C-alpha positions as CSV (number, residue, x, y, z in Angstrom):
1,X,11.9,184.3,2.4
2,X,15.6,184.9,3.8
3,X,14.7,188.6,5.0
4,X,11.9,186.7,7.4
5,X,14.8,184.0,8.3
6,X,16.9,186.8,8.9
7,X,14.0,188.6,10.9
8,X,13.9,185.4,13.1
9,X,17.6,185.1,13.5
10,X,17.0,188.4,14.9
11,X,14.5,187.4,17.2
12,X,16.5,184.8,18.4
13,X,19.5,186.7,18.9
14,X,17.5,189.7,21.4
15,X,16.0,186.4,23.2
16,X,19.2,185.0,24.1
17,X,21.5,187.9,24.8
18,X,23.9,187.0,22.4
19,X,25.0,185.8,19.0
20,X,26.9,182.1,20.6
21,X,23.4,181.2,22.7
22,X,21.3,182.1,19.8
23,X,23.2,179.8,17.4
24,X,22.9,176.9,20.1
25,X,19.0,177.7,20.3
26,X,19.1,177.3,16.3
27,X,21.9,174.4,16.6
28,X,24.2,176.1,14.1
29,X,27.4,178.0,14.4
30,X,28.2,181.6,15.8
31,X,29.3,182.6,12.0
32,X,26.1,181.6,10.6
33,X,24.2,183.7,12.7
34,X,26.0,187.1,12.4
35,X,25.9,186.6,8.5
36,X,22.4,186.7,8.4
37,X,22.0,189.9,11.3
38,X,24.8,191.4,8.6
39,X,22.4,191.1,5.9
40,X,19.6,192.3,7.7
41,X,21.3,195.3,8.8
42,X,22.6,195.8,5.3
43,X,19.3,195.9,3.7
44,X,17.8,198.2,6.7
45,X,20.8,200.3,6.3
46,X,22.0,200.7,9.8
47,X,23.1,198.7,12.6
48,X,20.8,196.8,14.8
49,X,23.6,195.3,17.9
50,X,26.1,197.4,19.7
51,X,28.6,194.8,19.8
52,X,31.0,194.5,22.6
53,X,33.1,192.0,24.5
54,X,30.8,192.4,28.0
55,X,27.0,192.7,26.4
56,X,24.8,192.5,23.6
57,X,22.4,195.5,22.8
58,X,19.7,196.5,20.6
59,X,20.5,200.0,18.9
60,X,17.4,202.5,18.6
61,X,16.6,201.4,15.4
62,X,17.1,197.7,16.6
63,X,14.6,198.8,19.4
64,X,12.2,200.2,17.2
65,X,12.3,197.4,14.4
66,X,11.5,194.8,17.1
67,X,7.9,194.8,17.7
68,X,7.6,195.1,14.0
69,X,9.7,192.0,13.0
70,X,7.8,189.9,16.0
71,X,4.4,190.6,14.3
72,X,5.4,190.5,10.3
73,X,7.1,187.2,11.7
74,X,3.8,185.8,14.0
75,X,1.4,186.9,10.6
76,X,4.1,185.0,8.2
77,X,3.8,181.7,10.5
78,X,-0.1,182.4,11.2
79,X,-0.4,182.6,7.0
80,X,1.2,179.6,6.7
81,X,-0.4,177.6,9.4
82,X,-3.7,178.3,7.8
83,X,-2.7,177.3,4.6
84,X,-1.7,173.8,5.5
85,X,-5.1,173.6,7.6
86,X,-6.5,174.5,4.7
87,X,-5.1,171.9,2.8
88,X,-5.4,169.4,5.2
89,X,-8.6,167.1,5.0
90,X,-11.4,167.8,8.0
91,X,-11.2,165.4,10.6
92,X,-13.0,165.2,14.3
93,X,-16.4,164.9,15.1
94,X,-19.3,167.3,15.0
95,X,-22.7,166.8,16.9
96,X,-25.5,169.0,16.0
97,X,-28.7,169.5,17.4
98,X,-31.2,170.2,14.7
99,X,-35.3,170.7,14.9
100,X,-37.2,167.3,13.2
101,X,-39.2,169.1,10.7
102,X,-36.1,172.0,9.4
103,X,-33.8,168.6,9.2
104,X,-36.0,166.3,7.5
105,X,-37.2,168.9,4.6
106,X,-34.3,171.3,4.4
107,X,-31.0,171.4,7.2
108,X,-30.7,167.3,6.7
109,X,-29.6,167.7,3.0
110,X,-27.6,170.5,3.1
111,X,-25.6,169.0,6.3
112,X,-25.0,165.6,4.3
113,X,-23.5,167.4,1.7
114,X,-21.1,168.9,3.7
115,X,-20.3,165.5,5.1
116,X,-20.2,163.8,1.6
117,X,-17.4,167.0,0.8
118,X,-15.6,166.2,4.1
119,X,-15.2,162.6,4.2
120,X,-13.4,162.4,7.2
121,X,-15.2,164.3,9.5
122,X,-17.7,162.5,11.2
123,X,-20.9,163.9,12.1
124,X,-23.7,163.1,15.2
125,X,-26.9,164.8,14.0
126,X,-29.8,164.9,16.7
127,X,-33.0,165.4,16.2
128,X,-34.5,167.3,18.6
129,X,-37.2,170.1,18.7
130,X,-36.9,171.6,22.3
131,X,-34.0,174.3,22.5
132,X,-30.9,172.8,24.1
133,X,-27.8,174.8,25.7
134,X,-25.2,173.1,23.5
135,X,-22.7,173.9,26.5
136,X,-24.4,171.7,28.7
137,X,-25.7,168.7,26.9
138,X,-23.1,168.1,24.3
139,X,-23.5,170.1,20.9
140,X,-20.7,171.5,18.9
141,X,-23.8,173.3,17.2
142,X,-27.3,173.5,17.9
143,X,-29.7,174.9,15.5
144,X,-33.5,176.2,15.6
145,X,-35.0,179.3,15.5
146,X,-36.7,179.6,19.3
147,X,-34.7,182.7,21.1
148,X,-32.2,181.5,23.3
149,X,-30.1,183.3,25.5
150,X,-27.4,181.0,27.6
151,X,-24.3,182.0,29.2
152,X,-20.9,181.7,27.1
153,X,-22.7,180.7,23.9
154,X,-22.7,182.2,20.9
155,X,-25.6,182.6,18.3
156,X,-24.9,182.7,14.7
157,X,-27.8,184.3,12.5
158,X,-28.4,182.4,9.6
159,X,-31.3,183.1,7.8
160,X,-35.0,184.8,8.7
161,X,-37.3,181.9,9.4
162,X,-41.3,184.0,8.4
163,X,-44.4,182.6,10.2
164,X,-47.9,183.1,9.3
165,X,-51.4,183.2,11.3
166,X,-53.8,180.1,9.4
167,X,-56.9,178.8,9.7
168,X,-59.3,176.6,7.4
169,X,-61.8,178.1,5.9
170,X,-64.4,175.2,7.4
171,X,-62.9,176.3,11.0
172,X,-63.5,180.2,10.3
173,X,-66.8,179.8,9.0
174,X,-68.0,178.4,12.3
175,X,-66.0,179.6,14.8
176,X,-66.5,183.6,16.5
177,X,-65.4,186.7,14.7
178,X,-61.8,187.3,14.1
179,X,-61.1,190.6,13.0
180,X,-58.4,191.5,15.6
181,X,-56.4,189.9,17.7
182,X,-57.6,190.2,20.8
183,X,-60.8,188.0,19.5
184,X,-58.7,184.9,20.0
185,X,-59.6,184.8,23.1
186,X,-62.8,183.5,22.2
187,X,-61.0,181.0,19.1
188,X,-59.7,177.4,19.5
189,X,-55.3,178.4,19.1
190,X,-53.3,175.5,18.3
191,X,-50.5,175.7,19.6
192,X,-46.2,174.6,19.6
193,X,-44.3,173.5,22.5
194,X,-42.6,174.8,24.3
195,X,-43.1,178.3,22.1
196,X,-45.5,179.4,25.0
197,X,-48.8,180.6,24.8
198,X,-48.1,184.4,24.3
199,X,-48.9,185.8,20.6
200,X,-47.5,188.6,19.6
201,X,-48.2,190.8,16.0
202,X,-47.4,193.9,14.6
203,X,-50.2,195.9,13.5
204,X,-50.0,199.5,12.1
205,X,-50.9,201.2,15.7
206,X,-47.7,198.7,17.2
207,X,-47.0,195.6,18.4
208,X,-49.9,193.8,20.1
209,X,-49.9,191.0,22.4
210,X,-52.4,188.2,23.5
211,X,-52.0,185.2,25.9
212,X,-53.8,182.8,23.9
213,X,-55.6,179.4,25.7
214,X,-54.3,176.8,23.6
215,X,-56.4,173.4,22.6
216,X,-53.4,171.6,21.1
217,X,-50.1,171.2,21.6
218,X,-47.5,170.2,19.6
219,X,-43.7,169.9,19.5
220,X,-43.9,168.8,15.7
221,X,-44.2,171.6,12.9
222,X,-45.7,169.1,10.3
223,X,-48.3,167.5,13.1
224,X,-49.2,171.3,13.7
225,X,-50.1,172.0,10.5
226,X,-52.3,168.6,10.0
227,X,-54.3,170.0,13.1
228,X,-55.2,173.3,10.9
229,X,-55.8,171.4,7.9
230,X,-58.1,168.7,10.5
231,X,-60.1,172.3,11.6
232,X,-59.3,172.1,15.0
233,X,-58.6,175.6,15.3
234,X,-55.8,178.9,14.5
235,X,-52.1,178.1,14.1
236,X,-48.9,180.1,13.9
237,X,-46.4,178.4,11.6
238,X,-43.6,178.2,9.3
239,X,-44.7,180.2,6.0
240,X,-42.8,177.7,4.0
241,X,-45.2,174.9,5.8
242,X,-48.5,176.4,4.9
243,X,-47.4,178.2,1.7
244,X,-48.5,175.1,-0.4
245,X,-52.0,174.5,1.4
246,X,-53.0,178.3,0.6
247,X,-51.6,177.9,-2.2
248,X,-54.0,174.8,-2.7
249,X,-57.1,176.9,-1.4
250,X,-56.7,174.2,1.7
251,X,-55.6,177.1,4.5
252,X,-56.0,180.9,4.1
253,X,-53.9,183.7,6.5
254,X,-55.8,184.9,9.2
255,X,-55.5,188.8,9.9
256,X,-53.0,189.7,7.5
257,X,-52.5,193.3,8.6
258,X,-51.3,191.8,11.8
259,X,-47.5,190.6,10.8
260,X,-46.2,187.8,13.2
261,X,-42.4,188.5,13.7
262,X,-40.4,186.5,12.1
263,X,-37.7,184.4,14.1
264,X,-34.1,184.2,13.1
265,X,-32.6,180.3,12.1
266,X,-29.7,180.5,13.9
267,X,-26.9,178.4,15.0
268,X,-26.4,178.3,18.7
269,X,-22.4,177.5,19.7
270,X,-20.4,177.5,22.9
271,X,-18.2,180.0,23.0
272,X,-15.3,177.7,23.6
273,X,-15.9,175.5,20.1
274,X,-16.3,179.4,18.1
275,X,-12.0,179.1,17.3
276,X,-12.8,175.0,16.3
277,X,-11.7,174.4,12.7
278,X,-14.3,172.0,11.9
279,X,-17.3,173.5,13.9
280,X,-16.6,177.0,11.9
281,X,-16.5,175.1,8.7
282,X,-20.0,173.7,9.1
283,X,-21.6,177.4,9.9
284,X,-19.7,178.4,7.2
285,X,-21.2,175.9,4.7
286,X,-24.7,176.2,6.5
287,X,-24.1,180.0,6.0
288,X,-23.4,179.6,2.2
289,X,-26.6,177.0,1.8
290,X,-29.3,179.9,3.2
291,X,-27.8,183.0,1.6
292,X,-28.8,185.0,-0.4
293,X,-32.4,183.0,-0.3
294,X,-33.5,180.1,2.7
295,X,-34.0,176.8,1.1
296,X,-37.3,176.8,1.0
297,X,-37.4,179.4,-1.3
298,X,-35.0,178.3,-3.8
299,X,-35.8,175.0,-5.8
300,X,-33.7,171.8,-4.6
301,X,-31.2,171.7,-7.0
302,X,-30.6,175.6,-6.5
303,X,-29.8,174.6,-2.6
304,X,-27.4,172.0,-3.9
305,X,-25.9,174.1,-6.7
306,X,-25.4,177.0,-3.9
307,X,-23.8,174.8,-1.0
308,X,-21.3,172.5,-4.1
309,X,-20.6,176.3,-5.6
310,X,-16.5,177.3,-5.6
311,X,-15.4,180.0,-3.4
């Protein structure tokens, strides 16, 4: 550590023009301050000052060695900054915007858990299924998986969030032919707001596309699926939602060769919070809690085990 003192003695010494001001920058003594340039130039081999009565200047190699001690001297001071932040308990507070149904069953746990290790943070959690520009109504962090693209706001991918096409098998065995979807048309689609009416799949000859008529309308994942398993009609939802109800013989996929794109879950925060200590800590731990498998494919205490789990 005294070859980085000596490096900012140094640095002191070219910003005042002189060995006497930079000693009454550091409040110490002329003497102090040539000892240490001595032992700098000692261990570098050459001199870095041509010294004379009317000015101070920087030899070649004392031109050349500059930049180099101002940026092993900024990445010594960054090192330790980050170490005593890292140290240092999290403190402020976070809002996050979070979609009802992905908070309640999944993203509610996992976000407690981060406050139970951070006890002085506190944390504003919304509720809230519409998508929200965090910049203008408030959010450090707003998550959901419905594309968004807003203006100096950053998206962080966390995990794929895989929908499915169901129907119940009372519905389908009244209801029209449904072999492709361009026949849903003609079927009562179910739909959630504000997703928008347009369905699109990928099939084997491309993508295809149909703007549905929707009966119902929904802004609540878990009230869609009750209107599938109620036979009102076709639904597009979270695969995690309807695993257990096919699994149950309740729901069965519709069209199967026609994928429906998955979304992304992703965490939605303005560009100005992206440098924010505590904000970055939360998509960090949210990161860690969906990787390298979403939490609804891993058993509870696998989610917990994965967020609590040492660096």
């Amino acid at each position: 550590m005294d070859t980085i003192d000596n490096m900012r003695t140094f640095l002191a010494v070219v910003r005042a023009g002189s060995f006497s001001a930079a000693a009454r920058n550091l409040d110490t003594v002329p003497s102090v301050i040539s000892k240490k340039i001595n032992r700098l130039e000692d261990q570098i081999g050459t001199p870095l000052f041509i010294r004379s009565t009317r000015k101070l200047q920087l030899t070649e190699t004392g031109e050349r060695v500059h930049p180099r001690f101002l940026s092993i001297v900024a990445e010594v001071s960054d090192t330790f900054a980050d170490m005593r932040d890292a140290a240092s308990p999290m403190e402020g507070t976070l809002r996050i915007k979070c979609p009802t149904t992905l908070c309640v069953l999944h993203f509610g746990r996992i976000i407690t858990q981060f406050q139970a290790a951070h006890p002085k943070a506190r944390i504003d959690l919304v509720l809230m299924d519409r998508s929200v520009n965090p910049l203008e109504e408030g959010f450090d962090i707003a998550l959901g998986a419905i594309p968004s693209s807003y203006p100096n706001v950053e998206a962080i991918p966390l995990c794929p969030y895989p929908r499915l096409m169901i129907a119940s098998q009372t519905y389908l065995a009244r209801a029209p032919e449904l072999t492709h979807p361009r026949h849903l048309l003609a079927h009562d689609c179910l739909t959630f707001h504000p997703t928008g009416s347009n369905w699109v799949f990928e099939g084997d000859q491309g993508p295809v596309s149909v703007e549905i008529h929707s009966r119902f309308s929904v802004n609540d994942s878990l009230v869609l699926v009750e209107s599938v398993l109620a036979d009102l009609g076709v639904a597009v939802v979270a695969e995690y939602l309807a695993r257990p109800h096919i699994a149950r013989g309740a729901l069965e996929v519709v069209l199967p060769e026609y994928k429906v794109p998955d979304l992304w879950i992703s965490a939605w925060v303005p560009a100005t919070r992206t440098q924010d200590r505590l904000v970055m800590a939360m998509c960090d731990w949210l990161a860690r809690a969906v990787h390298p498998l979403a939490p609804w494919d891993r058993p509870v205490a696998d989610v917990r085990d994965q967020v609590l789990a040492p660096d």
